[in-house]
Coordinates of C-alpha atoms in Angstrom, one line a residue:
X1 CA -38.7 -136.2 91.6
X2 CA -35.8 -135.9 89.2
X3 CA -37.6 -133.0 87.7
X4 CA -38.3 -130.8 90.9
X5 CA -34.0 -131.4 91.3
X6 CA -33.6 -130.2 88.3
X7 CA -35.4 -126.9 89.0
X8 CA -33.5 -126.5 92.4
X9 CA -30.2 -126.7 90.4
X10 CA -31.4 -124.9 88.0
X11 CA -32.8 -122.4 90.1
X12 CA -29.6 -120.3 91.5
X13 CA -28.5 -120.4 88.1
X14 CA -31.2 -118.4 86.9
X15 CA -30.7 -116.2 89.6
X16 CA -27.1 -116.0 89.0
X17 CA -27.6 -115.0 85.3
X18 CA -30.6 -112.4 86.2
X19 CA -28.0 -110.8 88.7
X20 CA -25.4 -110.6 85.7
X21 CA -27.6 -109.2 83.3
X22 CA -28.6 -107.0 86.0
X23 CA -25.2 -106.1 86.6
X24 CA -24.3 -105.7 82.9
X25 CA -27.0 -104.1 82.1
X26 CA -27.0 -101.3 84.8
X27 CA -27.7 -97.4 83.6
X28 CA -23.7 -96.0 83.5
X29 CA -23.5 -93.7 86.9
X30 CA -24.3 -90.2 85.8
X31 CA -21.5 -87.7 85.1
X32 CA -21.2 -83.9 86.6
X33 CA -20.5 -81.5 84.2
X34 CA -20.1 -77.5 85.5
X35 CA -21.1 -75.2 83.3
X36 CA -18.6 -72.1 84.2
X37 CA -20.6 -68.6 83.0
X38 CA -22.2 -65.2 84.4
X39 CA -25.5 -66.5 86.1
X40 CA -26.8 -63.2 87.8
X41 CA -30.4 -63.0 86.2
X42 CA -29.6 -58.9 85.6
X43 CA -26.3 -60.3 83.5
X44 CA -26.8 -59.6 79.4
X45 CA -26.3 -63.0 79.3
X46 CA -27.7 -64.6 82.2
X47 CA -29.3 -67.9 83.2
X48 CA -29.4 -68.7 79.1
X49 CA -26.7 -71.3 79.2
X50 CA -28.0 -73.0 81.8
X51 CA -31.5 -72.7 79.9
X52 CA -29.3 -74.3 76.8
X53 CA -28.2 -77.2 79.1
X54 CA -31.7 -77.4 80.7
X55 CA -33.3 -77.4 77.2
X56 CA -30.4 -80.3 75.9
X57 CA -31.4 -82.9 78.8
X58 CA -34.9 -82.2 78.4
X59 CA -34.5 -83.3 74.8
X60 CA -31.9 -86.4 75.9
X61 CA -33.4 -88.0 79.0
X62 CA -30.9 -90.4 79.1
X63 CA -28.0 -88.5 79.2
X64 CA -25.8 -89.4 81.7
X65 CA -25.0 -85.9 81.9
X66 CA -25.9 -84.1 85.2
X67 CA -25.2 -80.2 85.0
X68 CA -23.7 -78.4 87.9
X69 CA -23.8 -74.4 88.0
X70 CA -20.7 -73.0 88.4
X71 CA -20.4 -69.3 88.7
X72 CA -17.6 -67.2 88.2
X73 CA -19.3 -63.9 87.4
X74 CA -17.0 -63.4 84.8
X75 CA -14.3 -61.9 87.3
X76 CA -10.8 -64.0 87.0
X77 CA -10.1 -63.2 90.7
X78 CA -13.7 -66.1 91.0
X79 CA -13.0 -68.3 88.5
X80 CA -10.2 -70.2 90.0
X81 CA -11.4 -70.7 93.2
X82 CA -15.2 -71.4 92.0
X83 CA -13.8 -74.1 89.2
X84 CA -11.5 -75.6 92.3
X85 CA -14.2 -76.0 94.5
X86 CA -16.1 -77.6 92.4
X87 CA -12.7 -79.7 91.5
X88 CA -13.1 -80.9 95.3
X89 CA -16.5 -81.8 94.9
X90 CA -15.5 -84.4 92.3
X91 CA -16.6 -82.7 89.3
X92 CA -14.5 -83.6 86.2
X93 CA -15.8 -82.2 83.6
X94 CA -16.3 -78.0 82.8
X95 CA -18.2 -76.2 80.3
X96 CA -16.8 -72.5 80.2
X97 CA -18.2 -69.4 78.9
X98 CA -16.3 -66.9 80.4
X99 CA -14.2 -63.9 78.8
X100 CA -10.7 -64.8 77.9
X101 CA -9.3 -62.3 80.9
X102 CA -11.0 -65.5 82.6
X103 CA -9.7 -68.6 81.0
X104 CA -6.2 -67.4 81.0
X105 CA -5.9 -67.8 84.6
X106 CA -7.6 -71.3 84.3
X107 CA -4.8 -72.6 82.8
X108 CA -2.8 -74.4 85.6
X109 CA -6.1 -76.0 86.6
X110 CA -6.2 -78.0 83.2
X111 CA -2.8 -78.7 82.8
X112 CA -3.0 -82.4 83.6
X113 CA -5.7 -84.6 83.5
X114 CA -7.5 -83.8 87.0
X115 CA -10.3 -82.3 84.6
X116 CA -11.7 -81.8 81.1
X117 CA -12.8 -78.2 80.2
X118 CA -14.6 -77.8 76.5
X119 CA -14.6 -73.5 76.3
X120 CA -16.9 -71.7 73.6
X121 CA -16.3 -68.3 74.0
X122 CA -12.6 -67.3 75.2
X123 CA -10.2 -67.1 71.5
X124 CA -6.8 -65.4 73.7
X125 CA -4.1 -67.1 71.6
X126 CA -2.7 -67.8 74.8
X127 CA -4.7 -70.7 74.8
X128 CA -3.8 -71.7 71.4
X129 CA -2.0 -74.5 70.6
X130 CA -1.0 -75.9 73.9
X131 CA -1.2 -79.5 75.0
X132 CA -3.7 -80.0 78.0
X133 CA -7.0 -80.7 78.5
X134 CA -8.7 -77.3 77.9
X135 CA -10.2 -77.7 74.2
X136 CA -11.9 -75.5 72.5
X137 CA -14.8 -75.2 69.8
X138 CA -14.5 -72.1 68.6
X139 CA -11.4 -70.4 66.6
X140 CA -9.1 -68.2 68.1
X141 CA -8.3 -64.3 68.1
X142 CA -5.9 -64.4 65.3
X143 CA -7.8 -66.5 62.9
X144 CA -10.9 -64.1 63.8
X145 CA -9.3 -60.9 63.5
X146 CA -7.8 -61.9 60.1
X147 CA -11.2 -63.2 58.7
X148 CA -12.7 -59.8 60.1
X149 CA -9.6 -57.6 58.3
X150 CA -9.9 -59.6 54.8
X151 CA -13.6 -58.7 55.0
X152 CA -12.8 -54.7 55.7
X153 CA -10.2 -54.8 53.0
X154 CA -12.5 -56.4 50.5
X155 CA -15.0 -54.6 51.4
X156 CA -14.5 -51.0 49.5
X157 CA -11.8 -49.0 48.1
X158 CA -11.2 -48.1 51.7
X159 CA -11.1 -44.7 53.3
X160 CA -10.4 -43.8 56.9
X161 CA -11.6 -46.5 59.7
X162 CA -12.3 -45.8 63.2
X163 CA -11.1 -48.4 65.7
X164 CA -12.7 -48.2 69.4
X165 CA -11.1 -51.1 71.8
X166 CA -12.6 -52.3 74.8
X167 CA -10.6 -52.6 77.4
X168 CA -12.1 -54.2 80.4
X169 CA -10.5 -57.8 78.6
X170 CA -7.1 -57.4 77.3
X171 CA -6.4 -61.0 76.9
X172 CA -9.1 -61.1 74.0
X173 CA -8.8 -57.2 72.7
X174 CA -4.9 -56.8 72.6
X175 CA -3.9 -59.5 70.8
X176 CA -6.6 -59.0 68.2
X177 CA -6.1 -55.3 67.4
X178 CA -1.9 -56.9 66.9
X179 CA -3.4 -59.3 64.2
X180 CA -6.6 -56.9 62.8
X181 CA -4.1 -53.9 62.7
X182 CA -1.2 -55.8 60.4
X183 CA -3.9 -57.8 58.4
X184 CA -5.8 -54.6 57.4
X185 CA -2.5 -52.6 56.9
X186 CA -1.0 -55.2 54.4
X187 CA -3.3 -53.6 51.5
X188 CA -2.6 -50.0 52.6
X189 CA -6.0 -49.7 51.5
X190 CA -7.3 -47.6 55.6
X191 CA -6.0 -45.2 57.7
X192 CA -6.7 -46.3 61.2
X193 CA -8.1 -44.4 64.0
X194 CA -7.6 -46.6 67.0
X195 CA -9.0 -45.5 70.8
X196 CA -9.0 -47.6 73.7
X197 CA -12.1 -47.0 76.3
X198 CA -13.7 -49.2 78.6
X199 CA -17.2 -49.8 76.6
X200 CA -19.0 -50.6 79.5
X201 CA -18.6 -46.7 80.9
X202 CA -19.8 -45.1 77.7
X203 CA -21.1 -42.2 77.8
X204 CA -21.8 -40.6 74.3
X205 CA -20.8 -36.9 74.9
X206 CA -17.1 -38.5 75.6
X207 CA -16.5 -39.2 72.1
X208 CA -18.8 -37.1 70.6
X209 CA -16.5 -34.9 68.7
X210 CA -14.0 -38.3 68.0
X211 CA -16.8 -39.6 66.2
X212 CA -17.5 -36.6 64.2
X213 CA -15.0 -36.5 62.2
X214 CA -15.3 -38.2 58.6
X215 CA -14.9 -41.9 58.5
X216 CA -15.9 -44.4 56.0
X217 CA -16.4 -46.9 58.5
X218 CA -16.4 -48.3 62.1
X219 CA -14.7 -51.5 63.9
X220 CA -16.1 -52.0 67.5
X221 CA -13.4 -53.9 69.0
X222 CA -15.3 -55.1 71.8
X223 CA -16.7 -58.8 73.5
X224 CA -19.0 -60.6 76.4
X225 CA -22.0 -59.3 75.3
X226 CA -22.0 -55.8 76.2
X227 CA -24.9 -53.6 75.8
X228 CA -23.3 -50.3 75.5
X229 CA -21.7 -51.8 72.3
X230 CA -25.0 -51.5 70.9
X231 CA -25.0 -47.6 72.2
X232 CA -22.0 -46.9 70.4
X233 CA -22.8 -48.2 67.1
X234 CA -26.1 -46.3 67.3
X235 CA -24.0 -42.8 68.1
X236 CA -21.8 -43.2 64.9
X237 CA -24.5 -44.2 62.8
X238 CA -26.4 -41.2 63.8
X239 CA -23.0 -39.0 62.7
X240 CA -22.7 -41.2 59.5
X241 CA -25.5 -42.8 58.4
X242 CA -24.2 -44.2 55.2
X243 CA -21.2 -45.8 57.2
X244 CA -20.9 -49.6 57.9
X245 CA -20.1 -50.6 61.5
X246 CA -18.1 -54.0 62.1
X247 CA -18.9 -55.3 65.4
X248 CA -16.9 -58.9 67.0
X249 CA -18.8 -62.1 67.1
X250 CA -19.2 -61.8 70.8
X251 CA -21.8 -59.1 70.1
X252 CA -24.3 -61.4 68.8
X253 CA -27.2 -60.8 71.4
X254 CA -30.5 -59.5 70.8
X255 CA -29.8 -57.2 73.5
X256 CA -27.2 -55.6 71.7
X257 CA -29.0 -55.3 68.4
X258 CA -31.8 -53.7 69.6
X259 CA -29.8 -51.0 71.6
X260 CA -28.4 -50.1 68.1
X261 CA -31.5 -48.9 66.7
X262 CA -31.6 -47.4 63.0
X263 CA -27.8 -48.4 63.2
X264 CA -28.9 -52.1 62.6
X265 CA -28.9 -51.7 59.2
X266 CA -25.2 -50.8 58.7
X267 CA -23.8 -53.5 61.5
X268 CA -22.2 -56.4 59.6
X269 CA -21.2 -59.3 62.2
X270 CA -19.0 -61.9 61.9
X271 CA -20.1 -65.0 62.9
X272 CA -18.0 -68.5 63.4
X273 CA -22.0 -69.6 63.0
X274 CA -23.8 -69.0 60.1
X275 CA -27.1 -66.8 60.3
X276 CA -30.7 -68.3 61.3
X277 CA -32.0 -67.9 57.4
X278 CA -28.9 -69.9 56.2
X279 CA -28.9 -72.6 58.8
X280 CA -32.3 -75.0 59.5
X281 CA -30.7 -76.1 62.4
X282 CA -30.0 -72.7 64.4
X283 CA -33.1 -71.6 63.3
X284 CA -34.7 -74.4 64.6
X285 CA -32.8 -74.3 67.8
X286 CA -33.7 -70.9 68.5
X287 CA -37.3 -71.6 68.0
X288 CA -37.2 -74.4 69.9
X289 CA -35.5 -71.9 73.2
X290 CA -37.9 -69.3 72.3
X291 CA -41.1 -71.3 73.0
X292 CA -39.2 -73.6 76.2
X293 CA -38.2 -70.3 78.1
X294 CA -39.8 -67.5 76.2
X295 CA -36.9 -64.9 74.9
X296 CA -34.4 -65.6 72.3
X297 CA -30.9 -66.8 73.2
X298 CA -27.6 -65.5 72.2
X299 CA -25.0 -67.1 70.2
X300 CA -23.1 -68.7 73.0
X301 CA -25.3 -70.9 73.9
X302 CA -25.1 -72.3 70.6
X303 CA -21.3 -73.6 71.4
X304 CA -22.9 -74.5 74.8
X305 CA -25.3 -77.0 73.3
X306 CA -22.4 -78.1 70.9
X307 CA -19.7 -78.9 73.8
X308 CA -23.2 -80.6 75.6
X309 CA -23.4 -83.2 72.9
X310 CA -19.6 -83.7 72.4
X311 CA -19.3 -84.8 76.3
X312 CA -22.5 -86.3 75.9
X313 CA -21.5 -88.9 72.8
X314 CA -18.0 -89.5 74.4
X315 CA -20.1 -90.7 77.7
X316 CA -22.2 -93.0 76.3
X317 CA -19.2 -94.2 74.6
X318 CA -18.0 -95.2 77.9
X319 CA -15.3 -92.7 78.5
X320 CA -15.9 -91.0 81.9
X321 CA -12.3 -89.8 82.7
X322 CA -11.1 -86.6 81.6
X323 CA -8.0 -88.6 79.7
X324 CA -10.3 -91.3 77.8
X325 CA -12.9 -88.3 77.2
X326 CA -9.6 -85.9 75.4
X327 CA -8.3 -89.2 73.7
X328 CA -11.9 -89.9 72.2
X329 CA -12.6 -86.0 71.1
X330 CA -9.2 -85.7 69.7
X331 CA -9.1 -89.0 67.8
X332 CA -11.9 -88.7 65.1
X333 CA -11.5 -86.0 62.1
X334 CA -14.8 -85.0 62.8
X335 CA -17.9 -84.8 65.1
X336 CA -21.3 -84.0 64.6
X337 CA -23.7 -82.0 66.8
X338 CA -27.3 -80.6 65.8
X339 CA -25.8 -77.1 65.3
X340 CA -22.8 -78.2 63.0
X341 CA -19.9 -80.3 62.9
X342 CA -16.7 -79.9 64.9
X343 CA -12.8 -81.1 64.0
X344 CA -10.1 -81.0 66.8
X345 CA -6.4 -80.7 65.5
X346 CA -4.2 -82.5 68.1
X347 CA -4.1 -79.8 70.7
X348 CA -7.4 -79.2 70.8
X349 CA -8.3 -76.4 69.1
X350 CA -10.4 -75.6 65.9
X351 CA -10.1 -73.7 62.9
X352 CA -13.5 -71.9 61.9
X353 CA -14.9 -70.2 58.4
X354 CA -16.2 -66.6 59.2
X355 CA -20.0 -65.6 58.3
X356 CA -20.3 -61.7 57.6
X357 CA -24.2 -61.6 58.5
X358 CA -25.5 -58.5 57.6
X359 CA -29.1 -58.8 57.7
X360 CA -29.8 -58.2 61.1
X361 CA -33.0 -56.8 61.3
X362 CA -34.4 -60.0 59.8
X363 CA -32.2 -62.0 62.0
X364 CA -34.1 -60.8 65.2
X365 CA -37.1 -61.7 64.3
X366 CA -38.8 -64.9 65.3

């Protein structure tokens, strides 16, 4: 009988110990993350960084991440109260890929540690440099305008340069004509043409006889992914073939490209990523969101996936406040993600290299 005692002493201790491990070994509650972009189907941008998140946690099933739409249309008079209500819902973390006329008005929402925002597309050095918990992966207008200058003054014995500035986001396109402007004077190389229009509204018999007269090149001033960039480009390049055109990063859509027509071979386009034929891993990426959803995604969602895998390594770390997440970001030199390692200074911003791809054709294609 001593033995059957045994067993009933033993018994609740098993039990006991299979609850523990149980209770050790429970999955980590999953974490919302809003993803703050444009999601109208008809937008140039669209659904695609929502595909990018869609396409991460079908690669990382155990992620604790759980992705929450949030959906600002890229109008700052919606982005504060969409990001708030979604604040009172008890999401914590944000993913933002809004214009910088957008993320300038976020600021009081991130100012203390209610919330974590990771943006990859908004550089207004308004953001720049500031202690709170909106980081940011990609480098701001001033180290991007200077990059883009250095490249215009290298670039020839200069000539005369025709500037066109959007101006449906000032927060982005005034500061960076300041910067672009003083960098490209300092060699005294260009005389500047600069004209301010809103991009969106082009119409090509407008600026006709602007664009006629003789330039040696073109800087199109201009962000979030408009088409009509594309439209312009392809209206100087018919009036001077021979010309280069400069576009911003935030052209980088296959939408865009392909409204330029014959003027793809004179774009060049800065890039804080590096082209497809140079990088394995973007090309691979954009294969691998080709053949998931069928059309070819545009540069953001390449910071998208990036600031996915940051929040997603700092989880399964065990951080899951927005002040343990910031500490953990902020404390290494240097993180990696599948498309390309990222290093916070203390306030949370980055300092990028500039690409100058200028094969574009080749670019587009699959």
């Amino acid at each position: 009988g001593r033995m059957k005692k045994t067993l009933l002493f033993l018994m609740p201790l098993a039990v006991a110990a299979a609850g523990l491990v149980f209770l050790l070994w429970r999955p980590a509650p999953p974490v919302q993350v809003g993803i703050v972009a444009w999601m109208a189907s008809g937008a140039v941008v669209g659904s695609s960084e929502i595909n990018a998140s869609d396409l991460f946690l079908e690669e990382h099933p155990h992620s604790r991440i759980r992705v929450q739409p949030v959906d600002d249309e890229w109008q700052p008079q919606r982005t504060v109260p969409v990001i708030q209500e979604a604040m009172n819902d008890g999401v914590r973390f944000f993913i933002s890929t809004h214009p910088s006329r957008c993320a300038v008005v976020t600021l009081p929402l991130f100012a203390n540690p209610q919330a974590l925002l990771i943006n990859t597309a908004s550089t207004s050095p308004v953001l720049s440099a500031r202690d709170d918990w909106l980081l940011r992966i990609i480098p701001d207008a001033v180290q991007e305008q200077r990059a883009i200058a250095r490249y215009v003054n290298g670039m020839s014995s200069g000539g005369r340069i025709l500037v066109l500035q959007d101006t449906s986001n000032p927060p982005y396109t005034d500061p960076a004509f300041v910067v672009f402007s003083a960098e490209l004077a300092s060699q005294g190389k260009w005389e500047m043409v600069h004209r301010k229009l809103p991009i969106a509204d082009f119409k090509p018999d407008d600026y006709r006889s602007l664009m006629s007269e003789p330039y040696d090149a073109l800087y199109i001033l201009a962000g979030t992914f408009q088409t009509a960039i594309g439209n312009l480009a392809q209206l100087f390049h018919y009036l001077h073939p021979e010309q280069p055109i400069l576009l911003t990063p935030w052209a980088r859509s296959p939408a865009i490209l392909e409204t330029a027509g014959e003027a793809i071979d004179r774009i060049i386009l800065p890039s804080v990523y590096p082209s497809r034929h140079e990088d394995p891993r973007i090309d691979d990426y954009f294969r691998r969101f080709q053949a998931r959803f069928g059309y070819a995604p545009h540069a953001m969602t390449i910071g998208v996936r990036q600031a996915l895998e940051l929040l997603d390594q700092a989880f399964a770390r065990g951080h899951d406040t927005p002040d343990a997440v910031k500490a953990d970001l902020l404390s290494a030199p240097e993180h990696q993600t599948s498309l390309g390692p990222i290093s916070f200074d203390r306030y949370g911003d980055v300092v990028g290299d500039y690409h100058f791809i200028r094969d574009l054709r080749q670019e587009l294609q699959e």
